[in-house]
Amino acid sequence: MDGFSLRWAIEMLVLPPGGPLLLAMLGLVLGWRRRQSSLAFGLLALGVSLSWVFAMPAVANILCREAEGDNQRPITEEQLRQAARGPGAAGAIVVLGGGIKKSPREGPERFYPNQRTLERLAQGAWVARTTGLPLLLSGGAGSQRSDSEALVMSRALERSFALKPRWREEHSPDTSGNARESAAMLREAGIRKVILVTHAYHMRRARAAFQAAGLDVVAAPHGFRSGGEIGLLDFIPSSSAMESSWLALHESLGMLWYRWTDRI
C-alpha cells in the first residue's frame, strides 16, 4: 500500500463516520464477550453519540465555519477583472482537483470527475471567461489508476465547458504537491500571481500552500457550507451534514499537519 492509500485508509477509519462506528463496534465486541461491561457500554454509547453529533447540520455548520474562516467571501466579477489587469496582475487561474471516480459503465472514459471536481471546474470556467486568463489544472494520478486527475479534469472542461487548459499539472499527490508543482510550471512562464479556485472549506490550506510555494494568490472560493441561522431541524442527523463534518475536520486537521511539518 503506497503512502496515499495508507493516508486515505487512516482518514476513513479515524474521521466520522468511520471513527465513531469503530468505537461502537469495539463496544459491541467487548460486550459480546461479557468482559469489561462498563467499558463496553461506554464505548458503544460514545460511538453512537459521536455519530449523531457529527451528522447534525448544526454541528456541521460550526465545523465548516471554522474551516472556511470568518474572512472568506465570494469573489465578484469586478474583483476578478481588477485582479487580471494592471501592474501586478494575476497571470493564470489554478483549479485544484477534488477527486475522480471510475466506472466501466461510464462513457466515453472510465474515469470521470466527482461532484466536488465538477463544481471547481464550473467555478474555474466562470473565472476564465470573466478574466480571459489561461487555466492550469492540478491533480496527480494515484497508484490504482492510469489517468491523472488533471487529465480527467481537462477532458471534462473541454467537453462540458468548451474551454481548454494551457497547463496540466499531473504529478502532485496532495494540496502541498499541487502548490509546489504548479508554482514550478508557472515560474517557467514568468507568472508569479494566480487566481486560485477551490472550495471555501479547502481555500485556507490551499492558499497557504501556494503562498509557501512562492506565489501571490487571489482567492476565488466557492461552495460555502456554513452560514444561516440554526433551527430545531438542524439537530436532526442527515447524510449531507455528515459529509460536511468530514470535510471540515479533514481540513482543520490538514492545517495542523501542514503547520507541524512546516509545509506552510
PDB file of C-alpha atoms in Angstrom:
ATOM      1  CA  MET A   1       0.000   0.000   0.000  1.00  0.00           C
ATOM      2  CA  ASP A   2       1.509   3.357  -1.013  1.00  0.00           C
ATOM      3  CA  GLY A   3       1.568   6.452   1.197  1.00  0.00           C
ATOM      4  CA  PHE A   4      -1.503   7.982  -0.419  1.00  0.00           C
ATOM      5  CA  SER A   5      -3.602   4.830   0.047  1.00  0.00           C
ATOM      6  CA  LEU A   6      -2.432   4.446   3.653  1.00  0.00           C
ATOM      7  CA  ARG A   7      -3.321   8.052   4.426  1.00  0.00           C
ATOM      8  CA  TRP A   8      -6.736   7.593   2.830  1.00  0.00           C
ATOM      9  CA  ALA A   9      -7.378   4.447   4.905  1.00  0.00           C
ATOM     10  CA  ILE A  10      -6.386   6.201   8.133  1.00  0.00           C
ATOM     11  CA  GLU A  11      -8.686   9.122   7.335  1.00  0.00           C
ATOM     12  CA  MET A  12     -11.601   6.784   6.681  1.00  0.00           C
ATOM     13  CA  LEU A  13     -11.028   4.918   9.947  1.00  0.00           C
ATOM     14  CA  VAL A  14     -10.467   7.977  12.171  1.00  0.00           C
ATOM     15  CA  LEU A  15     -12.780  10.691  10.854  1.00  0.00           C
ATOM     16  CA  PRO A  16     -16.566  10.330  11.064  1.00  0.00           C
ATOM     17  CA  PRO A  17     -18.449   8.177  10.401  1.00  0.00           C
ATOM     18  CA  GLY A  18     -15.663   5.554  10.453  1.00  0.00           C
ATOM     19  CA  GLY A  19     -14.068   6.560  13.770  1.00  0.00           C
ATOM     20  CA  PRO A  20     -17.257   6.718  15.853  1.00  0.00           C
ATOM     21  CA  LEU A  21     -18.564   3.497  14.312  1.00  0.00           C
ATOM     22  CA  LEU A  22     -15.314   1.715  15.170  1.00  0.00           C
ATOM     23  CA  LEU A  23     -15.735   2.776  18.791  1.00  0.00           C
ATOM     24  CA  ALA A  24     -19.294   1.449  18.791  1.00  0.00           C
ATOM     25  CA  MET A  25     -18.214  -1.841  17.192  1.00  0.00           C
ATOM     26  CA  LEU A  26     -15.440  -2.243  19.754  1.00  0.00           C
ATOM     27  CA  GLY A  27     -18.000  -1.757  22.495  1.00  0.00           C
ATOM     28  CA  LEU A  28     -20.234  -4.408  20.953  1.00  0.00           C
ATOM     29  CA  VAL A  29     -17.338  -6.874  20.744  1.00  0.00           C
ATOM     30  CA  LEU A  30     -16.367  -6.318  24.375  1.00  0.00           C
ATOM     31  CA  GLY A  31     -19.987  -6.644  25.450  1.00  0.00           C
ATOM     32  CA  TRP A  32     -20.496  -9.814  23.422  1.00  0.00           C
ATOM     33  CA  ARG A  33     -17.529 -11.403  25.188  1.00  0.00           C
ATOM     34  CA  ARG A  34     -19.029 -10.276  28.515  1.00  0.00           C
ATOM     35  CA  ARG A  35     -15.812  -8.645  29.624  1.00  0.00           C
ATOM     36  CA  GLN A  36     -15.424  -5.125  30.930  1.00  0.00           C
ATOM     37  CA  SER A  37     -19.125  -4.448  30.519  1.00  0.00           C
ATOM     38  CA  SER A  38     -18.876  -0.858  31.761  1.00  0.00           C
ATOM     39  CA  LEU A  39     -16.126  -0.096  29.245  1.00  0.00           C
ATOM     40  CA  ALA A  40     -18.117  -1.827  26.504  1.00  0.00           C
ATOM     41  CA  PHE A  41     -21.212   0.251  27.258  1.00  0.00           C
ATOM     42  CA  GLY A  42     -19.147   3.430  27.405  1.00  0.00           C
ATOM     43  CA  LEU A  43     -17.520   2.806  24.026  1.00  0.00           C
ATOM     44  CA  LEU A  44     -20.848   1.909  22.439  1.00  0.00           C
ATOM     45  CA  ALA A  45     -22.535   4.997  23.834  1.00  0.00           C
ATOM     46  CA  LEU A  46     -19.635   7.243  22.806  1.00  0.00           C
ATOM     47  CA  GLY A  47     -19.540   5.886  19.263  1.00  0.00           C
ATOM     48  CA  VAL A  48     -23.292   6.249  18.738  1.00  0.00           C
ATOM     49  CA  SER A  49     -23.308   9.731  20.308  1.00  0.00           C
ATOM     50  CA  LEU A  50     -20.446  10.982  18.158  1.00  0.00           C
ATOM     51  CA  SER A  51     -22.117   9.591  15.040  1.00  0.00           C
ATOM     52  CA  TRP A  52     -25.276  11.522  15.906  1.00  0.00           C
ATOM     53  CA  VAL A  53     -23.399  14.708  16.765  1.00  0.00           C
ATOM     54  CA  PHE A  54     -21.299  14.849  13.597  1.00  0.00           C
ATOM     55  CA  ALA A  55     -24.380  14.129  11.471  1.00  0.00           C
ATOM     56  CA  MET A  56     -26.260  17.142  12.856  1.00  0.00           C
ATOM     57  CA  PRO A  57     -26.398  20.134  10.461  1.00  0.00           C
ATOM     58  CA  ALA A  58     -25.906  22.467  13.433  1.00  0.00           C
ATOM     59  CA  VAL A  59     -22.554  20.878  14.291  1.00  0.00           C
ATOM     60  CA  ALA A  60     -21.520  20.638  10.634  1.00  0.00           C
ATOM     61  CA  ASN A  61     -22.259  24.347  10.250  1.00  0.00           C
ATOM     62  CA  ILE A  62     -19.975  25.224  13.165  1.00  0.00           C
ATOM     63  CA  LEU A  63     -17.164  22.970  11.916  1.00  0.00           C
ATOM     64  CA  CYS A  64     -17.405  24.368   8.378  1.00  0.00           C
ATOM     65  CA  ARG A  65     -17.372  27.932   9.686  1.00  0.00           C
ATOM     66  CA  GLU A  66     -14.089  27.170  11.438  1.00  0.00           C
ATOM     67  CA  ALA A  67     -12.614  25.511   8.341  1.00  0.00           C
ATOM     68  CA  GLU A  68     -13.704  28.300   5.989  1.00  0.00           C
ATOM     69  CA  GLY A  69     -12.644  31.162   8.263  1.00  0.00           C
ATOM     70  CA  ASP A  70     -14.541  34.328   9.026  1.00  0.00           C
ATOM     71  CA  ASN A  71     -12.907  36.487   6.350  1.00  0.00           C
ATOM     72  CA  GLN A  72     -13.752  34.472   3.244  1.00  0.00           C
ATOM     73  CA  ARG A  73     -16.277  35.976   0.853  1.00  0.00           C
ATOM     74  CA  PRO A  74     -17.364  35.019  -2.675  1.00  0.00           C
ATOM     75  CA  ILE A  75     -15.362  36.917  -5.266  1.00  0.00           C
ATOM     76  CA  THR A  76     -17.233  39.252  -7.624  1.00  0.00           C
ATOM     77  CA  GLU A  77     -16.808  39.765 -11.358  1.00  0.00           C
ATOM     78  CA  GLU A  78     -15.427  43.236 -10.772  1.00  0.00           C
ATOM     79  CA  GLN A  79     -12.849  41.915  -8.309  1.00  0.00           C
ATOM     80  CA  LEU A  80     -11.824  39.282 -10.845  1.00  0.00           C
ATOM     81  CA  ARG A  81     -11.396  41.863 -13.590  1.00  0.00           C
ATOM     82  CA  GLN A  82      -9.295  44.053 -11.313  1.00  0.00           C
ATOM     83  CA  ALA A  83      -7.102  41.083 -10.396  1.00  0.00           C
ATOM     84  CA  ALA A  84      -6.448  40.356 -14.070  1.00  0.00           C
ATOM     85  CA  ARG A  85      -5.363  43.829 -15.190  1.00  0.00           C
ATOM     86  CA  GLY A  86      -2.864  46.497 -14.312  1.00  0.00           C
ATOM     87  CA  PRO A  87       0.537  46.246 -12.588  1.00  0.00           C
ATOM     88  CA  GLY A  88       0.987  43.075 -10.582  1.00  0.00           C
ATOM     89  CA  ALA A  89      -1.946  41.385 -12.291  1.00  0.00           C
ATOM     90  CA  ALA A  90      -2.555  37.650 -11.988  1.00  0.00           C
ATOM     91  CA  GLY A  91      -1.250  35.662 -14.931  1.00  0.00           C
ATOM     92  CA  ALA A  92      -3.164  32.392 -14.605  1.00  0.00           C
ATOM     93  CA  ILE A  93      -6.046  30.584 -12.953  1.00  0.00           C
ATOM     94  CA  VAL A  94      -5.267  27.434 -10.971  1.00  0.00           C
ATOM     95  CA  VAL A  95      -8.084  24.934 -10.440  1.00  0.00           C
ATOM     96  CA  LEU A  96      -7.427  22.191  -7.887  1.00  0.00           C
ATOM     97  CA  GLY A  97      -8.847  18.717  -8.321  1.00  0.00           C
ATOM     98  CA  GLY A  98     -11.325  17.394  -5.780  1.00  0.00           C
ATOM     99  CA  GLY A  99     -11.308  13.719  -6.722  1.00  0.00           C
ATOM    100  CA  ILE A 100     -12.327  11.468  -9.602  1.00  0.00           C
ATOM    101  CA  LYS A 101     -14.348   8.272  -9.960  1.00  0.00           C
ATOM    102  CA  LYS A 102     -14.018   5.132 -12.038  1.00  0.00           C
ATOM    103  CA  SER A 103     -16.751   3.015 -13.562  1.00  0.00           C
ATOM    104  CA  PRO A 104     -16.618   0.558 -16.502  1.00  0.00           C
ATOM    105  CA  ARG A 105     -20.225   1.528 -17.321  1.00  0.00           C
ATOM    106  CA  GLU A 106     -19.394   5.186 -17.911  1.00  0.00           C
ATOM    107  CA  GLY A 107     -18.521   6.625 -21.275  1.00  0.00           C
ATOM    108  CA  PRO A 108     -16.634   7.697 -23.215  1.00  0.00           C
ATOM    109  CA  GLU A 109     -13.993   7.295 -20.470  1.00  0.00           C
ATOM    110  CA  ARG A 110     -13.903   5.048 -17.385  1.00  0.00           C
ATOM    111  CA  PHE A 111     -12.577   7.884 -15.215  1.00  0.00           C
ATOM    112  CA  TYR A 112     -14.721  10.954 -14.634  1.00  0.00           C
ATOM    113  CA  PRO A 113     -14.790  13.889 -12.184  1.00  0.00           C
ATOM    114  CA  ASN A 114     -16.664  13.580  -8.907  1.00  0.00           C
ATOM    115  CA  GLN A 115     -19.121  16.243  -7.787  1.00  0.00           C
ATOM    116  CA  ARG A 116     -16.539  18.395  -5.998  1.00  0.00           C
ATOM    117  CA  THR A 117     -14.244  18.464  -9.019  1.00  0.00           C
ATOM    118  CA  LEU A 118     -17.113  19.384 -11.349  1.00  0.00           C
ATOM    119  CA  GLU A 119     -18.050  22.261  -9.053  1.00  0.00           C
ATOM    120  CA  ARG A 120     -14.463  23.512  -9.130  1.00  0.00           C
ATOM    121  CA  LEU A 121     -14.354  23.238 -12.909  1.00  0.00           C
ATOM    122  CA  ALA A 122     -17.577  25.241 -13.179  1.00  0.00           C
ATOM    123  CA  GLN A 123     -16.121  27.956 -10.958  1.00  0.00           C
ATOM    124  CA  GLY A 124     -12.868  27.894 -12.922  1.00  0.00           C
ATOM    125  CA  ALA A 125     -14.733  28.223 -16.230  1.00  0.00           C
ATOM    126  CA  TRP A 126     -16.603  31.260 -14.924  1.00  0.00           C
ATOM    127  CA  VAL A 127     -13.380  32.866 -13.703  1.00  0.00           C
ATOM    128  CA  ALA A 128     -11.672  32.146 -17.043  1.00  0.00           C
ATOM    129  CA  ARG A 129     -14.491  33.665 -19.088  1.00  0.00           C
ATOM    130  CA  THR A 130     -14.608  36.702 -16.822  1.00  0.00           C
ATOM    131  CA  THR A 131     -10.866  37.403 -16.855  1.00  0.00           C
ATOM    132  CA  GLY A 132      -9.615  35.836 -20.093  1.00  0.00           C
ATOM    133  CA  LEU A 133      -6.695  34.285 -18.181  1.00  0.00           C
ATOM    134  CA  PRO A 134      -5.299  30.831 -19.056  1.00  0.00           C
ATOM    135  CA  LEU A 135      -6.109  27.813 -16.903  1.00  0.00           C
ATOM    136  CA  LEU A 136      -3.853  25.401 -15.053  1.00  0.00           C
ATOM    137  CA  LEU A 137      -5.485  22.188 -13.808  1.00  0.00           C
ATOM    138  CA  SER A 138      -3.715  20.469 -10.926  1.00  0.00           C
ATOM    139  CA  GLY A 139      -4.050  16.870  -9.750  1.00  0.00           C
ATOM    140  CA  GLY A 140      -1.904  13.753  -9.995  1.00  0.00           C
ATOM    141  CA  ALA A 141      -2.649  10.064 -10.512  1.00  0.00           C
ATOM    142  CA  GLY A 142      -2.922   7.555  -7.682  1.00  0.00           C
ATOM    143  CA  SER A 143      -1.367   4.103  -7.813  1.00  0.00           C
ATOM    144  CA  GLN A 144      -4.692   2.460  -8.717  1.00  0.00           C
ATOM    145  CA  ARG A 145      -5.477   4.476 -11.844  1.00  0.00           C
ATOM    146  CA  SER A 146      -3.823   5.314 -15.138  1.00  0.00           C
ATOM    147  CA  ASP A 147      -5.394   8.730 -15.763  1.00  0.00           C
ATOM    148  CA  SER A 148      -4.287  11.714 -13.716  1.00  0.00           C
ATOM    149  CA  GLU A 149      -6.839  13.944 -12.059  1.00  0.00           C
ATOM    150  CA  ALA A 150      -5.691  16.852 -14.219  1.00  0.00           C
ATOM    151  CA  LEU A 151      -6.240  14.811 -17.408  1.00  0.00           C
ATOM    152  CA  VAL A 152      -9.751  13.819 -16.346  1.00  0.00           C
ATOM    153  CA  MET A 153     -10.493  17.444 -15.476  1.00  0.00           C
ATOM    154  CA  SER A 154      -9.146  18.595 -18.828  1.00  0.00           C
ATOM    155  CA  ARG A 155     -11.458  16.255 -20.739  1.00  0.00           C
ATOM    156  CA  ALA A 156     -14.478  17.410 -18.717  1.00  0.00           C
ATOM    157  CA  LEU A 157     -13.537  21.070 -19.135  1.00  0.00           C
ATOM    158  CA  GLU A 158     -13.310  20.746 -22.912  1.00  0.00           C
ATOM    159  CA  ARG A 159     -16.469  18.655 -23.330  1.00  0.00           C
ATOM    160  CA  SER A 160     -18.754  20.380 -20.845  1.00  0.00           C
ATOM    161  CA  PHE A 161     -17.438  23.967 -20.759  1.00  0.00           C
ATOM    162  CA  ALA A 162     -15.790  24.333 -24.203  1.00  0.00           C
ATOM    163  CA  LEU A 163     -12.524  25.516 -22.642  1.00  0.00           C
ATOM    164  CA  LYS A 164      -9.029  24.105 -22.967  1.00  0.00           C
ATOM    165  CA  PRO A 165      -6.404  24.457 -20.226  1.00  0.00           C
ATOM    166  CA  ARG A 166      -2.944  25.763 -21.065  1.00  0.00           C
ATOM    167  CA  TRP A 167      -1.218  23.618 -18.423  1.00  0.00           C
ATOM    168  CA  ARG A 168      -1.858  20.284 -16.724  1.00  0.00           C
ATOM    169  CA  GLU A 169      -0.007  19.515 -13.513  1.00  0.00           C
ATOM    170  CA  GLU A 170      -0.234  15.723 -13.221  1.00  0.00           C
ATOM    171  CA  HIS A 171       2.295  14.695 -10.570  1.00  0.00           C
ATOM    172  CA  SER A 172       1.080  16.009  -7.211  1.00  0.00           C
ATOM    173  CA  PRO A 173      -0.476  13.658  -4.621  1.00  0.00           C
ATOM    174  CA  ASP A 174      -1.943  16.332  -2.327  1.00  0.00           C
ATOM    175  CA  THR A 175      -2.529  20.065  -1.837  1.00  0.00           C
ATOM    176  CA  SER A 176       1.071  20.774  -0.873  1.00  0.00           C
ATOM    177  CA  GLY A 177       2.195  18.981  -4.022  1.00  0.00           C
ATOM    178  CA  ASN A 178      -0.375  20.890  -6.086  1.00  0.00           C
ATOM    179  CA  ALA A 179       1.255  24.102  -4.917  1.00  0.00           C
ATOM    180  CA  ARG A 180       4.884  23.071  -5.459  1.00  0.00           C
ATOM    181  CA  GLU A 181       4.392  21.531  -8.897  1.00  0.00           C
ATOM    182  CA  SER A 182       2.059  24.274 -10.142  1.00  0.00           C
ATOM    183  CA  ALA A 183       4.388  27.023  -8.932  1.00  0.00           C
ATOM    184  CA  ALA A 184       7.329  25.409 -10.759  1.00  0.00           C
ATOM    185  CA  MET A 185       5.371  25.257 -14.019  1.00  0.00           C
ATOM    186  CA  LEU A 186       4.135  28.830 -13.733  1.00  0.00           C
ATOM    187  CA  ARG A 187       7.561  30.257 -12.865  1.00  0.00           C
ATOM    188  CA  GLU A 188       8.839  28.890 -16.178  1.00  0.00           C
ATOM    189  CA  ALA A 189       6.136  31.001 -17.848  1.00  0.00           C
ATOM    190  CA  GLY A 190       7.114  34.062 -15.812  1.00  0.00           C
ATOM    191  CA  ILE A 191       3.943  34.006 -13.708  1.00  0.00           C
ATOM    192  CA  ARG A 192       4.122  34.924 -10.026  1.00  0.00           C
ATOM    193  CA  LYS A 193       0.471  35.665  -9.212  1.00  0.00           C
ATOM    194  CA  VAL A 194      -2.568  33.423  -9.703  1.00  0.00           C
ATOM    195  CA  ILE A 195      -6.284  33.261  -9.096  1.00  0.00           C
ATOM    196  CA  LEU A 196      -6.848  30.100  -7.066  1.00  0.00           C
ATOM    197  CA  VAL A 197     -10.081  28.120  -7.428  1.00  0.00           C
ATOM    198  CA  THR A 198     -11.200  25.595  -4.842  1.00  0.00           C
ATOM    199  CA  HIS A 199     -13.988  25.086  -2.312  1.00  0.00           C
ATOM    200  CA  ALA A 200     -14.262  27.517   0.584  1.00  0.00           C
ATOM    201  CA  TYR A 201     -13.580  24.817   3.176  1.00  0.00           C
ATOM    202  CA  HIS A 202     -10.319  23.976   1.366  1.00  0.00           C
ATOM    203  CA  MET A 203      -9.193  27.501   0.482  1.00  0.00           C
ATOM    204  CA  ARG A 204      -7.330  28.422   3.680  1.00  0.00           C
ATOM    205  CA  ARG A 205      -4.978  25.438   3.445  1.00  0.00           C
ATOM    206  CA  ALA A 206      -4.634  25.671  -0.334  1.00  0.00           C
ATOM    207  CA  ARG A 207      -3.881  29.391  -0.273  1.00  0.00           C
ATOM    208  CA  ALA A 208      -1.287  28.943   2.464  1.00  0.00           C
ATOM    209  CA  ALA A 209       0.382  26.139   0.498  1.00  0.00           C
ATOM    210  CA  PHE A 210       0.563  28.200  -2.705  1.00  0.00           C
ATOM    211  CA  GLN A 211       1.948  31.193  -0.844  1.00  0.00           C
ATOM    212  CA  ALA A 212       4.574  28.946   0.763  1.00  0.00           C
ATOM    213  CA  ALA A 213       5.482  27.818  -2.780  1.00  0.00           C
ATOM    214  CA  GLY A 214       6.260  31.444  -3.675  1.00  0.00           C
ATOM    215  CA  LEU A 215       3.091  32.571  -5.483  1.00  0.00           C
ATOM    216  CA  ASP A 216       0.862  35.559  -4.797  1.00  0.00           C
ATOM    217  CA  VAL A 217      -2.716  34.325  -4.537  1.00  0.00           C
ATOM    218  CA  VAL A 218      -6.103  35.853  -5.277  1.00  0.00           C
ATOM    219  CA  ALA A 219      -8.653  33.531  -3.682  1.00  0.00           C
ATOM    220  CA  ALA A 220     -11.796  32.614  -5.629  1.00  0.00           C
ATOM    221  CA  PRO A 221     -13.601  30.350  -3.128  1.00  0.00           C
ATOM    222  CA  HIS A 222     -16.986  28.798  -3.775  1.00  0.00           C
ATOM    223  CA  GLY A 223     -19.295  26.147  -2.340  1.00  0.00           C
ATOM    224  CA  PHE A 224     -19.662  27.687   1.117  1.00  0.00           C
ATOM    225  CA  ARG A 225     -21.137  25.188   3.586  1.00  0.00           C
ATOM    226  CA  SER A 226     -21.502  27.419   6.632  1.00  0.00           C
ATOM    227  CA  GLY A 227     -23.876  30.253   7.380  1.00  0.00           C
ATOM    228  CA  GLY A 228     -27.516  30.831   8.093  1.00  0.00           C
ATOM    229  CA  GLU A 229     -29.492  30.593  11.292  1.00  0.00           C
ATOM    230  CA  ILE A 230     -29.644  27.328  13.210  1.00  0.00           C
ATOM    231  CA  GLY A 231     -33.115  25.939  13.892  1.00  0.00           C
ATOM    232  CA  LEU A 232     -34.557  22.879  15.609  1.00  0.00           C
ATOM    233  CA  LEU A 233     -34.412  20.797  12.434  1.00  0.00           C
ATOM    234  CA  ASP A 234     -30.639  21.336  12.328  1.00  0.00           C
ATOM    235  CA  PHE A 235     -30.273  18.937  15.247  1.00  0.00           C
ATOM    236  CA  ILE A 236     -31.716  16.038  13.236  1.00  0.00           C
ATOM    237  CA  PRO A 237     -28.944  13.963  11.601  1.00  0.00           C
ATOM    238  CA  SER A 238     -28.525  13.949   7.832  1.00  0.00           C
ATOM    239  CA  SER A 239     -26.069  12.392   5.394  1.00  0.00           C
ATOM    240  CA  SER A 240     -25.149  15.770   3.888  1.00  0.00           C
ATOM    241  CA  ALA A 241     -24.248  17.114   7.332  1.00  0.00           C
ATOM    242  CA  MET A 242     -22.024  14.088   7.961  1.00  0.00           C
ATOM    243  CA  GLU A 243     -20.208  14.806   4.698  1.00  0.00           C
ATOM    244  CA  SER A 244     -19.740  18.461   5.682  1.00  0.00           C
ATOM    245  CA  SER A 245     -18.392  17.444   9.098  1.00  0.00           C
ATOM    246  CA  TRP A 246     -15.924  15.063   7.453  1.00  0.00           C
ATOM    247  CA  LEU A 247     -14.688  17.723   5.046  1.00  0.00           C
ATOM    248  CA  ALA A 248     -14.348  20.361   7.764  1.00  0.00           C
ATOM    249  CA  LEU A 249     -12.498  18.053  10.155  1.00  0.00           C
ATOM    250  CA  HIS A 250     -10.252  16.858   7.349  1.00  0.00           C
ATOM    251  CA  GLU A 251      -9.277  20.448   6.537  1.00  0.00           C
ATOM    252  CA  SER A 252      -8.773  21.502  10.142  1.00  0.00           C
ATOM    253  CA  LEU A 253      -6.538  18.503  10.821  1.00  0.00           C
ATOM    254  CA  GLY A 254      -4.788  19.118   7.500  1.00  0.00           C
ATOM    255  CA  MET A 255      -3.940  22.674   8.555  1.00  0.00           C
ATOM    256  CA  LEU A 256      -2.464  21.404  11.818  1.00  0.00           C
ATOM    257  CA  TRP A 257      -0.445  18.768   9.960  1.00  0.00           C
ATOM    258  CA  TYR A 258       0.895  21.275   7.427  1.00  0.00           C
ATOM    259  CA  ARG A 259       1.974  23.630  10.194  1.00  0.00           C
ATOM    260  CA  TRP A 260       3.594  20.824  12.162  1.00  0.00           C
ATOM    261  CA  THR A 261       5.526  19.620   9.113  1.00  0.00           C
ATOM    262  CA  ASP A 262       6.466  23.172   8.004  1.00  0.00           C
ATOM    263  CA  ARG A 263       4.608  22.931   4.718  1.00  0.00           C
ATOM    264  CA  ILE A 264       3.017  26.341   5.230  1.00  0.00           C
TER     265      ILE A 264
END
